[in-house]
Short mmCIF file of C-alpha atoms in Angstrom, two decimals:
data_model
loop_
_atom_site.label_atom_id
_atom_site.label_comp_id
_atom_site.label_asym_id
_atom_site.label_seq_id
_atom_site.Cartn_x
_atom_site.Cartn_y
_atom_site.Cartn_z
CA MET C 219 2.34 -11.93 18.72
CA ALA C 220 4.42 -11.52 15.57
CA LYS C 221 3.55 -8.73 13.19
CA VAL C 222 1.78 -9.78 9.99
CA ARG C 223 1.81 -7.78 6.79
CA LEU C 224 0.45 -9.39 3.66
CA ALA C 225 0.51 -8.36 0.02
CA ILE C 226 -2.54 -10.03 -1.45
CA SER C 227 -4.75 -8.75 -4.26
CA PHE C 228 -8.03 -9.84 -5.80
CA LYS C 229 -8.18 -9.98 -9.57
CA ASP C 230 -11.50 -8.15 -9.84
CA GLY C 231 -10.39 -5.30 -7.57
CA HIS C 232 -10.76 -1.64 -8.40
CA GLY C 233 -8.19 1.11 -8.80
CA ALA C 234 -7.49 4.13 -6.66
CA GLY C 235 -10.12 6.77 -6.04
CA SER C 236 -12.78 7.23 -3.41
CA HIS C 237 -12.33 4.13 -1.27
CA SER C 238 -14.53 2.00 0.91
CA HIS C 239 -14.36 -1.57 2.14
CA ALA C 240 -18.13 -1.63 2.53
CA PHE C 241 -20.35 -3.32 -0.07
CA ASP C 242 -24.14 -3.15 -0.29
CA PRO C 243 -25.55 -6.09 -2.31
CA HIS C 244 -28.86 -4.28 -2.67
CA THR C 245 -27.25 -1.73 -5.00
CA VAL C 246 -26.49 -4.41 -7.59
CA SER C 247 -29.25 -5.66 -9.87
CA GLY C 248 -29.65 -7.07 -13.36
CA GLY C 249 -29.03 -10.37 -15.14
CA LYS C 250 -26.74 -13.30 -14.46
CA ASP C 251 -23.57 -11.37 -15.30
CA MET C 252 -24.43 -8.70 -12.75
CA GLN C 253 -25.30 -11.37 -10.20
CA ARG C 254 -21.93 -13.06 -10.71
CA THR C 255 -20.22 -9.68 -10.36
CA SER C 256 -22.20 -9.13 -7.16
CA ARG C 257 -21.05 -12.46 -5.74
CA ARG C 258 -17.40 -11.79 -6.62
CA ARG C 259 -17.47 -8.35 -5.02
CA CYS C 260 -19.31 -9.72 -2.01
CA GLN C 261 -16.64 -12.41 -1.62
CA ARG C 262 -13.82 -9.90 -2.00
CA HIS C 263 -15.23 -7.50 0.56
CA PHE C 264 -16.12 -10.32 2.94
CA VAL C 265 -12.51 -11.49 2.86
CA ARG C 266 -11.23 -7.95 3.40
CA ASP C 267 -13.66 -7.23 6.22
CA ALA C 268 -12.87 -10.55 7.90
CA LEU C 269 -9.17 -9.84 7.76
CA ALA C 270 -9.62 -6.25 8.88
CA GLY C 271 -11.77 -7.32 11.80
CA ALA C 272 -9.27 -9.93 12.91
CA LEU C 273 -6.28 -7.63 12.64
CA HIS C 274 -7.78 -4.31 13.69
CA ASP C 275 -7.36 -4.78 17.43
CA GLN C 276 -3.69 -5.56 16.94
CA ARG C 277 -3.28 -2.53 14.65
CA GLN C 278 -1.72 -4.86 12.11
CA ARG C 279 -1.76 -4.24 8.35
CA TYR C 280 -3.08 -6.98 6.12
CA ASN C 281 -2.57 -5.41 2.71
CA MET C 282 1.18 -4.93 2.43
CA GLY C 283 4.52 -6.66 2.43
CA LEU C 284 7.40 -5.11 4.33
CA THR C 285 7.17 -1.42 3.48
CA ILE C 286 8.66 1.96 4.35
CA HIS C 287 6.10 4.77 4.75
CA TYR C 288 7.29 8.36 4.85
CA GLN C 289 6.09 11.95 4.91
CA LEU C 290 7.81 15.10 3.73
CA ALA C 291 6.77 18.68 4.50
CA ALA C 292 8.03 22.18 3.74
CA THR C 293 6.92 25.79 3.87
CA GLY C 294 7.67 28.71 1.59
CA GLY C 295 7.16 29.40 -2.09
CA GLU C 296 7.45 27.15 -5.11
CA ALA C 297 11.05 28.15 -5.84
CA HIS C 298 12.08 26.97 -2.37
CA ALA C 299 10.12 23.72 -2.77
CA ARG C 300 11.69 23.11 -6.18
CA ASN C 301 15.18 23.66 -4.78
CA LEU C 302 14.56 21.17 -1.96
CA VAL C 303 13.38 18.50 -4.39
CA GLN C 304 16.40 19.15 -6.61
CA GLN C 305 18.75 18.66 -3.65
CA LEU C 306 17.00 15.44 -2.67
CA ARG C 307 17.24 14.11 -6.22
CA GLN C 308 20.97 14.87 -6.31
CA ALA C 309 21.37 12.81 -3.15
CA ALA C 310 19.47 9.96 -4.83
CA LEU C 311 21.90 10.07 -7.76
CA ASP C 312 24.74 9.46 -5.32
CA LEU C 313 23.09 6.26 -4.02
CA PRO C 314 23.33 2.81 -5.67
CA PHE C 315 19.77 2.99 -7.02
CA GLN C 316 18.92 1.16 -10.21
CA HIS C 317 17.34 4.29 -11.68
CA VAL C 318 16.64 7.92 -10.72
CA GLY C 319 14.15 9.78 -12.87
CA GLU C 320 14.05 13.41 -13.89
CA ILE C 321 12.05 15.92 -11.86
CA ALA C 322 8.45 16.12 -13.07
CA GLU C 323 6.40 19.24 -12.40
CA PHE C 324 2.65 19.45 -13.00
CA ARG C 325 -0.13 21.89 -12.17
CA GLY C 326 -3.92 21.82 -12.07
CA ASP C 327 -5.56 19.18 -14.25
CA GLN C 328 -2.12 17.86 -15.18
CA CYS C 329 -2.00 16.41 -11.65
CA ASP C 330 -5.07 14.22 -12.22
CA TRP C 331 -3.86 10.64 -12.63
CA ASN C 332 -7.35 9.65 -13.78
CA GLN C 333 -6.67 11.47 -17.05
CA ARG C 334 -3.54 9.40 -17.69
CA ALA C 335 -3.39 6.18 -19.67
CA ASN C 336 -2.44 3.03 -17.77
CA ASP C 337 0.95 2.98 -19.48
CA ASP C 338 1.68 6.66 -18.84
CA PRO C 339 5.17 6.84 -17.25
CA HIS C 340 3.99 9.43 -14.71
CA ARG C 341 0.74 7.71 -13.68
CA TRP C 342 2.05 5.97 -10.54
CA LEU C 343 4.00 9.07 -9.53
CA LEU C 344 0.78 11.10 -9.75
CA ILE C 345 -1.22 8.48 -7.86
CA GLN C 346 1.29 8.58 -5.03
CA ALA C 347 1.38 12.38 -5.13
CA GLY C 348 -2.26 12.53 -4.10
CA SER C 349 -3.50 12.70 -0.55
CA HIS C 350 -6.83 11.83 1.05
CA ILE C 351 -9.16 12.79 3.84
CA ALA C 352 -11.13 10.41 6.05
CA LEU C 353 -14.90 10.12 5.58
CA PRO C 354 -17.38 9.12 8.30
CA VAL C 355 -18.03 5.43 9.04
CA SER C 356 -20.58 3.81 11.34
CA PRO C 357 -19.49 2.49 14.77
CA SER C 358 -19.87 -1.13 13.61
CA GLU C 359 -17.74 -0.46 10.51
CA LYS C 360 -15.12 1.22 12.66
CA ARG C 361 -14.93 -1.85 14.90
CA ARG C 362 -14.37 -4.01 11.80
CA GLY C 363 -11.58 -1.75 10.60
CA VAL C 364 -13.58 -0.40 7.64
CA ARG C 365 -12.38 2.97 6.38
CA ARG C 366 -13.73 5.41 3.81
CA GLU C 367 -11.50 7.98 2.20
CA LEU C 368 -11.81 10.71 -0.41
CA ASP C 369 -8.87 11.37 -2.69
CA VAL C 370 -7.45 14.90 -2.82
CA LEU C 371 -5.51 15.80 -5.98
CA PRO C 372 -2.58 18.25 -5.83
CA LEU C 373 -2.76 21.74 -7.24
CA HIS C 374 0.99 21.65 -7.92
CA MET C 375 3.43 18.72 -7.86
CA ILE C 376 7.23 18.71 -8.00
CA ALA C 377 8.57 15.16 -7.72
CA PHE C 378 10.83 12.43 -9.07
CA GLU C 379 10.82 8.65 -9.16
CA THR C 380 13.55 6.26 -8.10
CA GLN C 381 13.85 2.53 -8.70
CA PRO C 382 15.94 1.22 -5.80
CA GLY C 383 16.45 -2.21 -7.37
CA HIS C 384 14.96 -5.22 -9.08
CA GLY C 385 11.74 -6.47 -7.46
CA CYS C 386 11.35 -3.35 -5.31
CA GLU C 387 8.53 -0.88 -5.80
CA PRO C 388 9.47 2.60 -7.02
CA ALA C 389 10.34 5.03 -4.23
CA ASN C 390 8.87 8.40 -5.14
CA PHE C 391 9.81 11.70 -3.54
CA GLY C 392 8.57 15.23 -3.96
CA LEU C 393 6.47 18.06 -2.59
CA CYS C 394 2.87 19.02 -3.42
CA ARG C 395 0.53 21.86 -2.67
CA PHE C 396 -3.14 20.90 -2.09
CA PRO C 397 -6.49 22.73 -2.08
CA GLY C 398 -7.90 23.90 1.23
CA GLU C 399 -11.27 22.28 0.55
CA VAL C 400 -12.85 19.71 -1.77
CA SER C 401 -16.40 18.74 -2.72
CA HIS C 402 -18.17 15.48 -1.93
CA PRO C 403 -21.42 14.59 -3.78
CA GLN C 404 -23.27 13.75 -0.54
CA LEU C 405 -21.32 15.60 2.15
CA GLY C 406 -20.74 18.88 0.30
CA LYS C 407 -17.67 21.03 0.98
CA LEU C 408 -15.00 19.43 3.15
CA ARG C 409 -11.86 21.06 4.54
CA THR C 410 -8.67 19.17 3.73
CA LYS C 411 -6.45 20.75 6.42
CA LEU C 412 -3.53 20.27 3.97
CA LYS C 413 -1.25 23.30 4.30
CA GLY C 414 2.09 24.23 2.81
CA TRP C 415 3.97 21.64 0.78
CA SER C 416 3.77 17.94 1.64
CA TRP C 417 4.33 14.42 0.39
CA HIS C 418 2.92 11.13 1.73
CA SER C 419 4.26 8.02 0.12
CA PHE C 420 5.56 4.49 0.62
CA CYS C 421 7.90 1.98 -0.96
CA LYS C 422 7.33 -1.75 -0.62
CA THR C 423 10.84 -3.20 -0.53
CA HIS C 424 9.73 -6.71 0.48
CA TYR C 425 9.80 -8.37 -2.93
CA ALA C 426 13.33 -7.26 -3.65
CA SER C 427 14.08 -10.28 -1.45
CA ASN C 428 12.86 -12.68 -4.15
CA PRO C 429 15.82 -15.01 -4.89
CA ARG C 430 15.18 -14.40 -8.59
CA CYS C 431 15.85 -10.69 -7.98
CA GLY C 432 19.01 -11.14 -5.94
CA GLY C 433 17.66 -12.32 -2.60
CA LEU C 434 18.69 -10.82 0.70
CA PRO C 435 21.63 -8.70 -0.61
CA ASN C 436 19.32 -7.05 -3.15
CA PHE C 437 16.65 -6.43 -0.51
CA LEU C 438 19.16 -4.84 1.85
CA ARG C 439 20.53 -2.60 -0.91
CA CYS C 440 17.01 -1.38 -1.70
CA HIS C 441 15.76 -0.97 1.86
CA LEU C 442 18.90 0.70 3.16
CA GLY C 443 19.03 2.93 0.08
CA VAL C 444 15.55 4.29 0.77
CA VAL C 445 16.49 4.84 4.42
CA ALA C 446 19.63 6.72 3.34
CA LEU C 447 17.59 9.05 1.15
CA LEU C 448 15.21 9.68 4.05
CA ASP C 449 18.28 10.55 6.15
CA GLU C 450 19.10 13.18 3.51
CA ALA C 451 15.52 14.50 3.65
CA GLN C 452 15.95 14.84 7.41
CA SER C 453 19.16 16.81 6.96
CA LEU C 454 17.28 19.13 4.58
CA GLY C 455 14.68 19.69 7.30
CA ILE C 456 11.74 18.33 5.29
CA LEU C 457 11.25 14.88 6.81
CA GLY C 458 8.07 14.19 8.74
CA ARG C 459 7.15 10.78 10.09
CA VAL C 460 8.70 7.50 8.95
CA GLY C 461 7.16 4.07 9.46
CA ASP C 462 9.53 1.20 8.69
CA ASP C 463 7.95 -2.25 8.87
CA GLY C 464 11.44 -3.68 9.28
CA ASP C 465 12.13 -1.35 12.26
CA PHE C 466 15.45 -0.41 10.71
CA TRP C 467 14.69 3.32 10.67
CA ASP C 468 14.43 3.42 14.45
CA THR C 469 16.91 0.72 15.44
CA ARG C 470 19.54 0.68 12.65
CA ASN C 471 19.77 -3.00 13.55
CA LEU C 472 20.71 -4.96 10.43
CA GLU C 473 20.33 -8.34 12.11
CA ARG C 474 16.79 -7.49 13.18
CA LEU C 475 15.89 -6.33 9.67
CA THR C 476 17.27 -9.54 8.17
CA GLU C 477 15.29 -11.67 10.61
CA GLU C 478 12.14 -9.64 9.96
CA ILE C 479 12.19 -10.08 6.16
CA GLY C 480 12.65 -13.84 6.55
CA GLU C 481 9.76 -14.21 8.98
CA GLN C 482 7.49 -11.90 7.00
CA SER C 483 8.06 -13.84 3.77
CA ALA C 484 7.28 -17.13 5.50
CA MET C 485 4.07 -15.82 7.08
CA VAL C 486 2.89 -14.23 3.84
CA ALA C 487 3.47 -17.52 2.01
CA ALA C 488 1.64 -19.52 4.69
CA PHE C 489 -1.32 -17.16 4.72
CA LEU C 490 -1.52 -17.08 0.93
CA GLY C 491 -1.56 -20.88 0.81
CA GLY C 492 -4.36 -21.00 3.37
CA LEU C 493 -6.34 -18.27 1.62
CA LYS C 494 -6.07 -20.07 -1.72
CA ASP C 495 -7.40 -23.21 -0.04
CA ALA C 496 -10.34 -21.23 1.34
CA MET C 497 -11.03 -19.49 -1.98
CA GLY C 498 -10.92 -22.85 -3.72
CA HIS C 499 -14.52 -23.32 -2.58
CA ALA C 500 -15.64 -20.09 -4.21
CA PRO C 501 -16.58 -19.34 -7.84
CA GLY C 502 -13.32 -18.56 -9.59
CA GLY C 503 -11.43 -20.71 -7.11
CA ALA C 504 -7.94 -20.12 -5.82
CA GLY C 505 -7.14 -18.12 -8.96
CA ALA C 506 -9.22 -15.25 -7.57
CA VAL C 507 -6.40 -14.32 -5.20
CA GLU C 508 -2.74 -13.74 -5.96
CA ALA C 509 0.41 -12.34 -4.37
CA PRO C 510 4.01 -11.75 -5.52
CA ILE C 511 5.31 -14.18 -2.90
CA ALA C 512 3.88 -17.01 -5.03
CA GLY C 513 6.59 -16.24 -7.59
CA TYR C 514 9.41 -17.06 -5.19
CA PRO C 515 11.22 -20.24 -6.29
CA ASN C 516 11.28 -21.37 -2.63
CA PHE C 517 7.57 -20.63 -2.06
CA GLU C 518 6.69 -24.13 -0.82
CA HIS C 519 9.53 -24.04 1.69
CA LEU C 520 8.44 -20.61 2.91
CA GLU C 521 4.83 -21.77 3.17
CA ALA C 522 5.82 -24.73 5.34
CA GLU C 523 8.01 -22.56 7.55
CA GLY C 524 5.26 -19.97 7.86
CA GLN C 525 2.81 -22.48 9.29
CA ARG C 526 4.91 -22.44 12.45
CA LEU C 527 4.93 -18.63 12.61
CA LEU C 528 1.37 -17.80 11.56
CA PRO C 529 -0.59 -16.37 14.53
CA GLU C 530 -3.56 -18.40 15.77
CA GLN C 531 -5.80 -15.42 15.09
CA LEU C 532 -5.10 -15.62 11.37
CA LYS C 533 -5.49 -19.41 11.36
CA THR C 534 -8.95 -18.86 12.84
CA VAL C 535 -9.76 -16.34 10.08
CA LEU C 536 -8.72 -18.81 7.39
CA LYS C 537 -10.85 -21.55 8.90
CA ALA C 538 -13.86 -19.23 9.04
CA LEU C 539 -13.33 -18.19 5.41
CA GLU C 540 -13.10 -21.81 4.27
CA GLN C 541 -16.36 -22.69 6.01
CA SER C 542 -18.21 -19.54 4.98
CA ASN C 543 -21.33 -19.84 2.84
CA ARG C 544 -20.54 -16.39 1.43
CA LEU C 545 -17.42 -17.67 -0.33
CA ARG C 546 -19.63 -20.20 -2.07
CA GLY C 547 -21.84 -17.44 -3.45
CA GLY C 548 -24.53 -17.85 -0.80
CA ALA C 549 -26.56 -15.11 0.82
CA ARG C 550 -24.96 -12.64 3.14
#
């Protein structure tokens, strides 16, 4: 079965923080506005849980376009960590990136992205600098792919941002030191097991392939640029694991990467079209769901092509969503 990675968001979604896909309708009470909010959240979480349940057994991701995930790690003091980040930034300056930012260094409360305005230039860098630890879930939630996580803010961050190219997400790189334990309001003190200096991040390169952004050549410049910087991190001895949805990191096969981005775009478009049809029966309609792929000038062509590629498992999910009473605001 082909791999499926979607980049779909719901307009009433929440930001980063302590995460859970679970939703308890009994915790929401009040007037009509609260009831409408309850229905919207119920619909959103039903869609997410349905997708997670369908994709969990295949270990497929439903919330991203083609993305590169990467981890960095180092030992030693802050001077050594700072020097490593400086060397990595110099390597970024030698690549054909659209922009390479200055090194930002923050400590303590300065690392809390929650205290930053939405338009703060360092907000996304700080969000990505954070880590998380897994929280317990019930066996039934685990089978559905539901996860709960608690954010862990850095004690010290040394990092910089790059913009590989138009349409691509920023690719952020750095090293952070984290606390050994954090507090949870119900679970008390929890050990983070985060030692030394580390960085866990990702860059979604998929939408650099938008024809309005330069199409395939622009996508390849962005994706291969990020890979090249990860090669430099490896030469510095600070690279941990890399997960490349295009398989280029492992294979260095350009033809395979090119084929992958084409198929992924088509399947994302086909799934988005089907999901909009399903959501059309719900309060708020198809406008309640959106994805960057809809902005492609050849979206309709991609959607038609994707119908051929879309796995039967996802077609079944879409049919179930369209027929669901829960999308119409009915009882769970």
